[in-house]
Structure formats: C-alpha cells, structure tokens
Coordinates of C-alpha atoms in Angstrom, one line a residue:
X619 CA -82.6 -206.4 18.0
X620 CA -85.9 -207.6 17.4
X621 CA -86.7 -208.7 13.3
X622 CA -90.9 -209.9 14.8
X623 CA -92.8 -207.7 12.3
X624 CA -94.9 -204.2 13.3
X625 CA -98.7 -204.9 14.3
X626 CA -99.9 -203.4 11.3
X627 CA -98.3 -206.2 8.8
X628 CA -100.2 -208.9 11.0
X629 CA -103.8 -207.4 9.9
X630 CA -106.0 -209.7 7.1
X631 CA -105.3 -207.8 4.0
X632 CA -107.7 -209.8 1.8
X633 CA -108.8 -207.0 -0.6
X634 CA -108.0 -205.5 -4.0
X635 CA -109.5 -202.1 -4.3
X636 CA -111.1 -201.4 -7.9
X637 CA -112.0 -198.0 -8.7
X638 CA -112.3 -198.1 -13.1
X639 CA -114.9 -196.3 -15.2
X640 CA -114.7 -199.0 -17.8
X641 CA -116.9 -201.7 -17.0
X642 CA -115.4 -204.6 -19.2
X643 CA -111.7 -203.0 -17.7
X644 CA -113.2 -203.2 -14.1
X645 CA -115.0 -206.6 -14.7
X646 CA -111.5 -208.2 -15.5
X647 CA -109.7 -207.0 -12.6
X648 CA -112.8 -208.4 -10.6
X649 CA -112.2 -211.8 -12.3
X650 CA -108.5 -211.8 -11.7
X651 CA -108.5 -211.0 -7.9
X652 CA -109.6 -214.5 -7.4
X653 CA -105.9 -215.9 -8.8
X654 CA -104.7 -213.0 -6.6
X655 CA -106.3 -214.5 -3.6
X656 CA -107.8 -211.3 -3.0
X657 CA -111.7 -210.4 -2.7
X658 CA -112.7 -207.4 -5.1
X659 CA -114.2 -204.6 -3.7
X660 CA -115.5 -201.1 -5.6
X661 CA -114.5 -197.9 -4.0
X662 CA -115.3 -194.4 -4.8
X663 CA -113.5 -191.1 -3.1
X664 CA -114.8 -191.0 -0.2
X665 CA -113.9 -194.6 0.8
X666 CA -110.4 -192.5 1.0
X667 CA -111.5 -191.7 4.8
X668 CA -112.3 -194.8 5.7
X669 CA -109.2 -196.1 7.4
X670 CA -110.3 -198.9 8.7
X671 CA -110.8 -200.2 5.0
X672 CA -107.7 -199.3 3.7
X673 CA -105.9 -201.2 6.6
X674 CA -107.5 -204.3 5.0
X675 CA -106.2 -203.6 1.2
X676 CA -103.5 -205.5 0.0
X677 CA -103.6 -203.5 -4.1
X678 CA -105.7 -200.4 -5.4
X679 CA -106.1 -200.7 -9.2
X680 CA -107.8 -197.3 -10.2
X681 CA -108.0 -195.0 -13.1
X682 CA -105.1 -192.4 -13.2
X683 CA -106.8 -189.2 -11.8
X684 CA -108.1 -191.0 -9.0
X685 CA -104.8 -193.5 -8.5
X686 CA -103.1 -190.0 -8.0
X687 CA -105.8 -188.4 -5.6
X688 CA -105.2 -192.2 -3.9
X689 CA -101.5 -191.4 -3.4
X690 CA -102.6 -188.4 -0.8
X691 CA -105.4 -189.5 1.1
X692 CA -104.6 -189.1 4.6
X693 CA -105.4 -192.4 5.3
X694 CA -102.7 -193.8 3.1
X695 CA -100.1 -194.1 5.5
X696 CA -96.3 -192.6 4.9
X697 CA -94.5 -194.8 7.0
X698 CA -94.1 -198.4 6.8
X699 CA -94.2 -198.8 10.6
X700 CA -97.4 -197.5 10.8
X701 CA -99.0 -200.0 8.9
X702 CA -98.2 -201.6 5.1
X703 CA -99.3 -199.4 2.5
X704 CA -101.2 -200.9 -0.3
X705 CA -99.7 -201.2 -3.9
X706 CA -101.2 -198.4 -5.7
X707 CA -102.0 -199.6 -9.7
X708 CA -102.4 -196.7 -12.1
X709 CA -104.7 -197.9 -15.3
X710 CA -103.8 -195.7 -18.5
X711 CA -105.1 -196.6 -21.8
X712 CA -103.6 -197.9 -25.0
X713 CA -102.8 -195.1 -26.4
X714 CA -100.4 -194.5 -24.0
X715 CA -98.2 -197.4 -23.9
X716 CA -94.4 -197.6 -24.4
X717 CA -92.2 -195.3 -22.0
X718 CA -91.7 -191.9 -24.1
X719 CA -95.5 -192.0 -24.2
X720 CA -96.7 -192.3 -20.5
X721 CA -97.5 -189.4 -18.7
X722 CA -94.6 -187.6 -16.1
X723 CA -95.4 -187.2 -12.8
X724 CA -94.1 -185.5 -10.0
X725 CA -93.3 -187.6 -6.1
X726 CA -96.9 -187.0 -5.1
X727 CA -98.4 -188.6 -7.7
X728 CA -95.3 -191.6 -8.3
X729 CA -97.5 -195.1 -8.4
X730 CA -96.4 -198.6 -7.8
X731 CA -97.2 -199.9 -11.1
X732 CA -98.8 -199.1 -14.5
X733 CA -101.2 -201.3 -16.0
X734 CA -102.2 -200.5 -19.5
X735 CA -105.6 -202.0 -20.6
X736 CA -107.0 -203.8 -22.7
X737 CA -104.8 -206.7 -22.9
X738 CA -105.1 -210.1 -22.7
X739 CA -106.0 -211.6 -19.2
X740 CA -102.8 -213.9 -18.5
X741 CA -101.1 -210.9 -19.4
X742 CA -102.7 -208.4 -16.7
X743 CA -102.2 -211.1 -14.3
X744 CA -98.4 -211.6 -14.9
X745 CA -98.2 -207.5 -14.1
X746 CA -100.7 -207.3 -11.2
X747 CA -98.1 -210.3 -10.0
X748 CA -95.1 -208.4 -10.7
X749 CA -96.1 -205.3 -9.4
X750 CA -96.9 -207.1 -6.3
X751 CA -94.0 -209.0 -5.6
X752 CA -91.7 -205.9 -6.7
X753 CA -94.0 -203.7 -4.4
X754 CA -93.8 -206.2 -1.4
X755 CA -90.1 -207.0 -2.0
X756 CA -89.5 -203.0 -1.5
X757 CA -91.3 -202.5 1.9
X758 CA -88.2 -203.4 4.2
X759 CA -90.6 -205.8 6.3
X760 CA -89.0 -208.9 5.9
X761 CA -92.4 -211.1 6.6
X762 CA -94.6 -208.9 4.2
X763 CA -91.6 -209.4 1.7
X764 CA -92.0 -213.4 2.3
X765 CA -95.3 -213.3 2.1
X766 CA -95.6 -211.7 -0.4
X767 CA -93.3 -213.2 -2.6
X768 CA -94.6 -216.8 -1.5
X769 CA -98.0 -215.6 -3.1
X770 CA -96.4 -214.4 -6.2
X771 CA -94.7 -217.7 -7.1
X772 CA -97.8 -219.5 -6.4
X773 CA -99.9 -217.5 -9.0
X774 CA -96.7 -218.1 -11.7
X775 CA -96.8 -221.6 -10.8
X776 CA -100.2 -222.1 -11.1
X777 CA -100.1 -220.5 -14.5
X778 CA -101.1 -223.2 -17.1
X779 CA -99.4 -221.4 -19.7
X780 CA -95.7 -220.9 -19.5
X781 CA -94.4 -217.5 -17.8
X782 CA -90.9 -215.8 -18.0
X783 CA -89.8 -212.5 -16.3
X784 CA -86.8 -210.5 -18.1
X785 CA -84.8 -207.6 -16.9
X786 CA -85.1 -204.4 -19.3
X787 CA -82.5 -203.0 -16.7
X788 CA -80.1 -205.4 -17.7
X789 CA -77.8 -206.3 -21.1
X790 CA -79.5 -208.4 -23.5
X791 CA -82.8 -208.7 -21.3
X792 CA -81.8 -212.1 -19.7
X793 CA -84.4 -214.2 -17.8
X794 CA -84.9 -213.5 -14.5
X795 CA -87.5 -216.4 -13.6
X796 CA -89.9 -219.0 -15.6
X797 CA -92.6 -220.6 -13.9
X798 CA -93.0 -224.4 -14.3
X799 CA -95.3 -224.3 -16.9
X800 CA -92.4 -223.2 -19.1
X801 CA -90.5 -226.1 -17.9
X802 CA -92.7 -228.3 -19.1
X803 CA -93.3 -226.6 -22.4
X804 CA -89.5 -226.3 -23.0
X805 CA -87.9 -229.0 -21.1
X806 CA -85.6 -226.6 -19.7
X807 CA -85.5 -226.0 -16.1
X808 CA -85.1 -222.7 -14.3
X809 CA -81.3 -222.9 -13.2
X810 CA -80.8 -223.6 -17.3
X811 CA -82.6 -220.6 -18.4
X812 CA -81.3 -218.3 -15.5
X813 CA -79.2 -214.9 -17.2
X814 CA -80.3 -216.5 -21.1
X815 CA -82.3 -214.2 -23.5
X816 CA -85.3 -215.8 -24.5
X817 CA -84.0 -216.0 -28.2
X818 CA -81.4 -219.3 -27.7
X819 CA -85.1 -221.2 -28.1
X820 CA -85.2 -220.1 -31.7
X821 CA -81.9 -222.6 -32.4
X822 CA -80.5 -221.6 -35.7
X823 CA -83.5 -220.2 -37.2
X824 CA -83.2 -216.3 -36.5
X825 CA -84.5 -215.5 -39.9
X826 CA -88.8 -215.2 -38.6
X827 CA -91.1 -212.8 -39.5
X828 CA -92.5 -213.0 -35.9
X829 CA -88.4 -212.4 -34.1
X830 CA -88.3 -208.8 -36.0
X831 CA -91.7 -208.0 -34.4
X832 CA -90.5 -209.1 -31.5
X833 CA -87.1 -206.9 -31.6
X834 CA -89.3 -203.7 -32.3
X835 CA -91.3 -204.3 -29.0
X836 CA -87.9 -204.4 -27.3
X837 CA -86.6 -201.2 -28.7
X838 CA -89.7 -199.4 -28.0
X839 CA -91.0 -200.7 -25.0
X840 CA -94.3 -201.9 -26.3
X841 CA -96.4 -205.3 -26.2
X842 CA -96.6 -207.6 -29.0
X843 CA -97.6 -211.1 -30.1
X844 CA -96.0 -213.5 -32.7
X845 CA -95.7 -216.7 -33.7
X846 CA -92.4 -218.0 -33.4
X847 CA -90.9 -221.6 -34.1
X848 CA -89.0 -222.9 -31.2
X849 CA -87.2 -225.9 -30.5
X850 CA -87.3 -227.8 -27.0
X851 CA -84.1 -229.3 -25.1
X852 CA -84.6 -232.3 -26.8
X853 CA -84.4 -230.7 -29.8
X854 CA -87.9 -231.6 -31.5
X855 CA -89.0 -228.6 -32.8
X856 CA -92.4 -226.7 -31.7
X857 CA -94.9 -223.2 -32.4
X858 CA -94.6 -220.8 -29.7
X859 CA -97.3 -218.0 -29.9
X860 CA -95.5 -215.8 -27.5
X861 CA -96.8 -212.5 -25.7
X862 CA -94.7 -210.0 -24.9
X863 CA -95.4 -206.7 -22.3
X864 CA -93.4 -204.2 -20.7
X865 CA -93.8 -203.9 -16.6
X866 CA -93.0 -200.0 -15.9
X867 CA -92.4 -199.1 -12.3
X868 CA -94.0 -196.3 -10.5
X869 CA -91.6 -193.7 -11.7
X870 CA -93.0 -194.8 -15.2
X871 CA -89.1 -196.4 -15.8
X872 CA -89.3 -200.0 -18.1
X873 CA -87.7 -202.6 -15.7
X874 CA -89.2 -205.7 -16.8
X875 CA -90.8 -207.7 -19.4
X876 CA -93.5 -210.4 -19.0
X877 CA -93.5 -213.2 -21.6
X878 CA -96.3 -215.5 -22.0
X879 CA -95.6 -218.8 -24.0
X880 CA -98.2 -221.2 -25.3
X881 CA -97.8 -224.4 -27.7
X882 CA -99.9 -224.0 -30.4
X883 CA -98.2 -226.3 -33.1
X884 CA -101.6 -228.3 -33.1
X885 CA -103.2 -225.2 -34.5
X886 CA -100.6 -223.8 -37.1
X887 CA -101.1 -227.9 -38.5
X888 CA -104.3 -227.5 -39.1
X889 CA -104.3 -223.9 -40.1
X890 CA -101.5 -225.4 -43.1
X891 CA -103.8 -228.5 -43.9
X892 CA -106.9 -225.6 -44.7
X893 CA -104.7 -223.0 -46.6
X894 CA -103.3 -226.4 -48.8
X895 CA -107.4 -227.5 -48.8
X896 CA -108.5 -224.0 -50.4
X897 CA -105.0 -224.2 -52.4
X898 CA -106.1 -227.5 -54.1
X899 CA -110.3 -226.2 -54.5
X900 CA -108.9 -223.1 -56.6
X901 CA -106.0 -225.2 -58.6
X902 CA -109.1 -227.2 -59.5
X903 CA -111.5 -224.6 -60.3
X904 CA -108.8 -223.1 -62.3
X905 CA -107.9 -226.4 -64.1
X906 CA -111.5 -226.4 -65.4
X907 CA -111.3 -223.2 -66.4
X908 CA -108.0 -223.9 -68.5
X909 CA -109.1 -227.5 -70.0
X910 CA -112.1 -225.4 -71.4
X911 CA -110.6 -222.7 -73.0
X912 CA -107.6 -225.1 -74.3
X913 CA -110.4 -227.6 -75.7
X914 CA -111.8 -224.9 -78.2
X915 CA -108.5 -224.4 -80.1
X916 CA -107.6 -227.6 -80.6
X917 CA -110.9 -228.5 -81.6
X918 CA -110.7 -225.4 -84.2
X919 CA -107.2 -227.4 -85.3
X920 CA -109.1 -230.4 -85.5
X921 CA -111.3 -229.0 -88.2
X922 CA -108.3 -226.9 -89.9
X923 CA -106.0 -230.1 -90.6
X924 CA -109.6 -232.0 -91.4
X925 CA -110.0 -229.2 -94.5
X926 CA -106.3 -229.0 -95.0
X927 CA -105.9 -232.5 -96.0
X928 CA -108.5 -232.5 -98.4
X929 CA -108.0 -229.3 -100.1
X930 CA -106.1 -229.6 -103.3
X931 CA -105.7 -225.6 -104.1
X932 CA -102.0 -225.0 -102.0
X933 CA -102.1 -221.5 -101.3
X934 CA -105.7 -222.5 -99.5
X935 CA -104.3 -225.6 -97.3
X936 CA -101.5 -223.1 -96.6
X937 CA -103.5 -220.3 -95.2
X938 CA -105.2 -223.3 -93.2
X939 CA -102.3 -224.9 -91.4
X940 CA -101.6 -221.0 -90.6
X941 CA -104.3 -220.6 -88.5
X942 CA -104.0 -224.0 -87.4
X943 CA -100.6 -222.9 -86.4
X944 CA -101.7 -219.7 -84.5
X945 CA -104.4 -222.2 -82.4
X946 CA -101.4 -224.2 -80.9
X947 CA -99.7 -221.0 -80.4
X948 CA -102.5 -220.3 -78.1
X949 CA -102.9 -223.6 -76.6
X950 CA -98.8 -223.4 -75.8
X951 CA -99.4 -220.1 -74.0
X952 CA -102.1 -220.8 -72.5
X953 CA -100.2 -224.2 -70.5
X954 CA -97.2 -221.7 -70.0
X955 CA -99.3 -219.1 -68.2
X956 CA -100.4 -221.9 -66.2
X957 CA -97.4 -223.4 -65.0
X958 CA -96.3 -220.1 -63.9
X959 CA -99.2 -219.2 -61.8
X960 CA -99.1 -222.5 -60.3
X961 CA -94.9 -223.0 -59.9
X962 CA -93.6 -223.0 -56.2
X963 CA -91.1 -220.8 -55.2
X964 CA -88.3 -221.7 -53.1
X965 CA -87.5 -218.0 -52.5
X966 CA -88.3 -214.5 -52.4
X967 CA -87.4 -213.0 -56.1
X968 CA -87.5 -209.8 -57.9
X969 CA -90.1 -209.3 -60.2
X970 CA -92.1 -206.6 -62.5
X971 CA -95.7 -206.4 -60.8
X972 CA -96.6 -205.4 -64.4
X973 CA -95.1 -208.5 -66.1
X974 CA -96.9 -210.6 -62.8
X975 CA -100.1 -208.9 -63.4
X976 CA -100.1 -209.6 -67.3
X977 CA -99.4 -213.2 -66.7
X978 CA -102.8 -213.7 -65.1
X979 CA -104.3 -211.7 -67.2
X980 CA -103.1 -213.6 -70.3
X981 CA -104.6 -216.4 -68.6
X982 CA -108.0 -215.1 -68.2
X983 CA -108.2 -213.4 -71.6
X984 CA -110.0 -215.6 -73.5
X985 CA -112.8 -216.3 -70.7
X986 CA -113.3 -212.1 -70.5
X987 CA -113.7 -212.1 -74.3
X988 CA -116.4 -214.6 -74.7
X989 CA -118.3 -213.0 -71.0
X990 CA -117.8 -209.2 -72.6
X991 CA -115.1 -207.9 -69.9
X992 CA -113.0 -205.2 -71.2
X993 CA -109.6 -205.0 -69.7
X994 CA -108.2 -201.6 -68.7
X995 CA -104.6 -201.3 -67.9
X996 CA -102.5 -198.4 -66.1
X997 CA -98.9 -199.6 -65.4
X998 CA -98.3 -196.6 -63.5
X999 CA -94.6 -198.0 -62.4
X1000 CA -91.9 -200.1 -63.9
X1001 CA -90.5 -200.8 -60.4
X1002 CA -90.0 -204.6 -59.2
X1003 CA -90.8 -206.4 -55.6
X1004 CA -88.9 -208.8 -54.0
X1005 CA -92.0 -211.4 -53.0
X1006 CA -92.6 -215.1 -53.7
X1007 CA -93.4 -214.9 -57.0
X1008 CA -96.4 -218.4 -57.1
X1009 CA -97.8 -216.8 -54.3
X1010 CA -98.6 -213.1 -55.4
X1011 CA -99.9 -214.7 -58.5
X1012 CA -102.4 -216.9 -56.9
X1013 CA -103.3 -213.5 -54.8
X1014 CA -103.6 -211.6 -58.2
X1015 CA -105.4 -215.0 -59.8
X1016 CA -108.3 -214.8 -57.1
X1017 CA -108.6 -211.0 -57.4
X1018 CA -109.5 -211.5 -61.5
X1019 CA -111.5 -214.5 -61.0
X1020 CA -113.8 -212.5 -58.3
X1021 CA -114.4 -209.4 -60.4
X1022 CA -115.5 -211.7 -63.5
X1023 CA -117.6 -214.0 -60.9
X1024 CA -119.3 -210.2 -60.0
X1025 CA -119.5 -209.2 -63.5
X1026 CA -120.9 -213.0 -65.1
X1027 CA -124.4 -212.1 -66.5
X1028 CA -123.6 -208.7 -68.5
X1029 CA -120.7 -206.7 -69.6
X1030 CA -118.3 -205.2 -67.4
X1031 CA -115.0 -202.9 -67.6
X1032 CA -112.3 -204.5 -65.3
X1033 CA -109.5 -202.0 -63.9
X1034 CA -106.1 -202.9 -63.3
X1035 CA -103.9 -200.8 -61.9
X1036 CA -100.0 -200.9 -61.3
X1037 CA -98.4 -198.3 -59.3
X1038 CA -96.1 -197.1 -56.4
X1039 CA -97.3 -198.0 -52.4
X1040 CA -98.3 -194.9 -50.8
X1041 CA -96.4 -194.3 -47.0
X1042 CA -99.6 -194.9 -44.7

C-alpha cells in the first residue's frame, strides 16, 4: 500500500487567513503569523468562493459568526483526500472565557480551536501553536502531521521565554512538553518534567498567595497570572511570573493548558529595595513629626520642675510635679504609639480594626489639635481581622497623614469610620 501523501498536501500553504473586526485584535494576529511562518492575508465573505485561495491557507482566525459561515463554504473541503482543510480559529471575547461560559454549537458550526482575546502575545502564540499541531496531528496524513508538528516545535523552541503544555484531560494536569527555554530557566530537562505537575517547582513552599490563584484558574478553566517563587534543580531559589490559559478544542472541551514562565527575580529585588526606600522616607517623616510633638512636653516639664524647686508653699510644688507628671504620661504614650506603628510582624494576627485605628490616631492627636482637625469616630463593628498588624498600621498612618496634609492651612473635620466589608 502506498503511505506517498495525496496531491493536495503537496500545495504551498503559506497563508493565515484573518477575518477580525477589532483592529488592535487583527493587528496581533498579523504580527504573530511571522513566528508562524505564515504570510497574513484579510479576507472578507466572498473570498469563501475563491478556491484557489483557500487551497493555499494553512489557519483561518475569524470572528465567531463568520468562523461558523467559514465552516460551510463550499470551498472548504469535507474530505481529507481532496485537499488539507485549513485549521479553522474561532475569536470570542473575554467575557466568554472558561468552559461553562463559551457558546454551544452544533457539528456544522464545531471549530478547530478557540482563541479568546485580548491576551498577552506569547500567550496567543502558544494557542495558535497548539491548535495547529493538535489540528495537523488529527488529519490522518502522516506528512501533513510531520510537518506540521516539525513547525510547532520550532516556534516552542524559539520561544525566549519558557513554555510548558499540560493535559486538562488527565489526573493532576501533568506536563506534556516544555520547550528549551524552560530548560534553561529551570535546569530541568524534558524527560525530568515528563507526567510532573508544574507545582514540584514550588519545593516546600506551597503556602503563596499567587499558588491559590493559580488553583482557581484550574478549577474553572480560566487564565491567570502570578508571581510565584520557584526553586531550580540546583536548588537556588528564583521568581517565576507565570501565565496560565486554557486551550479548548473545537467541541469547546478544555484539553490543555499553556503555561508561560519568565524569571523576573531581578525585578521583584528592585521592586523590595523601593517599597523599603518609601518605608524608610515615611519612618523619617514620621520621626520628625514625633520628636516635635515629644519636645513640647518635656520642655513644659522643664519649666514645671524649674518652679517646683523653687516654690516653698507645698500644696503649690505639688500641683506642679502633677502636671509635670501628666507631660511624661504623654511623652510615654506618645513613644508607645510609636513603636507599635513601626514593630514588624512575623505573622498574620487577630486584631480590633478599632483598637488599630485608635492607635494611629492617638499618635496624630496632638498635631490635629494645634492645626484645628476635629476627629469624628463611628466604630460601627467590634469585629477583628487576621492581617499583619505593622503593616495595616503604616496603611492607616499614610491615610491620616494625607487628610491633615489636604486639610494644613484651615480647619477641617476628619471622618473615621469602622465597619463591616460589604460582599462586592
């Protein structure tokens, strides 16, 4: 029996077929076709009847209604052996994504991929490339097939950034492929990775913000992105921004995710060494602020212990070293307030937002009194949150400091309010 492939599958299929009504949508397919090897070309409906044309496109990427008016042109052909159909993309928007969202459709309308837009352009080309190879890979022409799926391992592998591809079909979403990019990144090769969920990267730290946002994406079938702190073969430890998308196949069925990995420890460094920068600038606006308002006391005491030692009546140097006493009382909260706002915490804590709010305030007192700044309270909830207690402070410290900096000049009424989240 002869395996030599059918005329058709020998013609130059060198095109990808764009038919999108949103220009900056349209504009990045046309920039992507050149990693595609293909040559963009816009079609309207009645390039359907143009059969010469179609023989020469390799992918259509079109807007749903006319991705399903695509689907029965006559020029489309039915059977492999008259000539290799083209990948038919369907373009739905945001809105749309995850599976329980995308439209049904019936057999005549059944697309070889779904691309939802916008999303980032590495992204978009890791589907247009699965979609292609999975397309390809289906058509039982073994040379297409190759062909195909020599061109799809050449755009992974010239993928700067690293690339994985993981069944959704499968338990536990192993890896199905990585490009070498990953490699590289990782220091793992292929064959190690092979049937692994992306997660053995994280080593023992599974407790990241970004790994739950992660985990919802997986159990709805959605894309995210999230910063997540992975650790190389050789163990050295590095900051993986990570995008994640779901790959849907033309019966709208999730049967793939693409991952895109990129280092970016250089940039959460620097983003660290800025927040500790602006940390340190307000700690020393702050300590000015405090050295102020704990001079005036103590130079009231000054002058209290001055009179008191010189004052013979004892009921009179009494009353003085009183009020001498209830300056230091000031000057002791004052310092306490302080090194509460400013004390790390090691963990998350329960507190009384109330009790967190009227340690700032305590702080600022003094300062509204002398600018005019009336202070109106409405705890609204006794309640407690479970936060990092220096933090929220610092959050609440800046919020005070900015309404006084708006009110300096003239008197001003300064709301405060303590009460329940409302469910967005």
């Amino acid at each position: 029996m002869s395996t030599s492939a059918p005329e058709g599958l020998k013609l130059d299929r060198h095109l990808i077929a764009i038919h999108i009504e949103d220009l900056t949508n349209r504009r990045l397919i046309e920039g992507l076709a050149v990693q595609l090897n293909l040559e963009p070309r816009f079609i309207e409906d009645h390039d359907l009847l143009d059969a010469e044309l179609i023989r020469h496109v390799a992918l259509i990427v079109a807007d749903e209604v006319p991705a399903a008016r695509y689907r029965q042109a006559p020029t489309m052909p039915d059977n492999p052996t008259d000539g290799l159909q083209p990948a038919l993309v369907a373009v739905v928007p945001q809105t749309f994504a995850g599976n329980d969202l995308l439209p049904k459709r019936t057999d005549e309308q059944s697309f070889d991929g779904i691309l939802v837009l916008p999303q980032v352009p590495s992204m978009v080309l890791a589907q247009l490339s699965v979609i292609l190879y999975a397309h390809r890979f289906t058509v039982k022409l073994v040379e297409s097939a190759l062909d195909e799926l020599h061109l799809n391992r050449s755009i992974f592998r010239s993928v700067t950034n690293g690339a994985s591809i993981a069944s959704a079909t499968e338990p536990d979403c192993p890896l199905i492929y990585v490009n070498p990019a990953f490699e590289v990144m990782t220091g793992y090769s292929l064959e190690e990775v092979v049937g692994k969920n992306c997660r053995f990267l994280q080593g023992n730290e599974r407790d990241q913000s970004g790994r739950n946002l992660i985990r919802q994406a997986l159990e709805t079938g959605r894309s995210a992105t999230a910063i997540l702190r992975n650790y190389r073969k050789d163990g050295t430890p590095f900051w993986n921004e990570f995008f994640l998308s779901p790959i849907f196949n033309k019966n709208g069925t999730l049967t793939h995710y693409v991952g895109i990995q990129n280092d970016v420890s250089a940039r959460v460094a620097f983003e660290d060494a800025l927040r500790e920068s602006e940390k340190l600038a307000a700690s020393g606006r702050l300590a000015a602020s405090i050295a102020h308002e704990i001079n005036n006391p103590l130079e009231v005491v000054t002058n209290l212990l001055y009179l008191a030692r010189r004052e013979d009546d004892p009921e009179q140097k009494d009353d003085y070293l009183h009020h001498a006493e209830e300056e230091l009382h000031r000057v002791s909260l004052l310092t306490t307030q302080s090194l509460r706002l400013y004390l790390q915490s090691s963990k998350p804590q329960a507190v009384r937002a109330a009790d967190l709010v009227s340690a700032v305030l305590a702080l600022y007192m003094p300062k509204m009194t002398v600018q005019g700044v009336t202070v109106e309270r409405r705890d609204w909830t006794e309640a407690s949150v479970v936060c990092m207690e220096s933090e929220i402070r610092q959050v609440v410290s800046n919020l005070v400091r900015n309404a006084m900096d708006a009110m300096r000049g003239s008197p001003g009424r300064l709301l405060v309010r303590v009460r329940n989240s409302t469910l967005w």
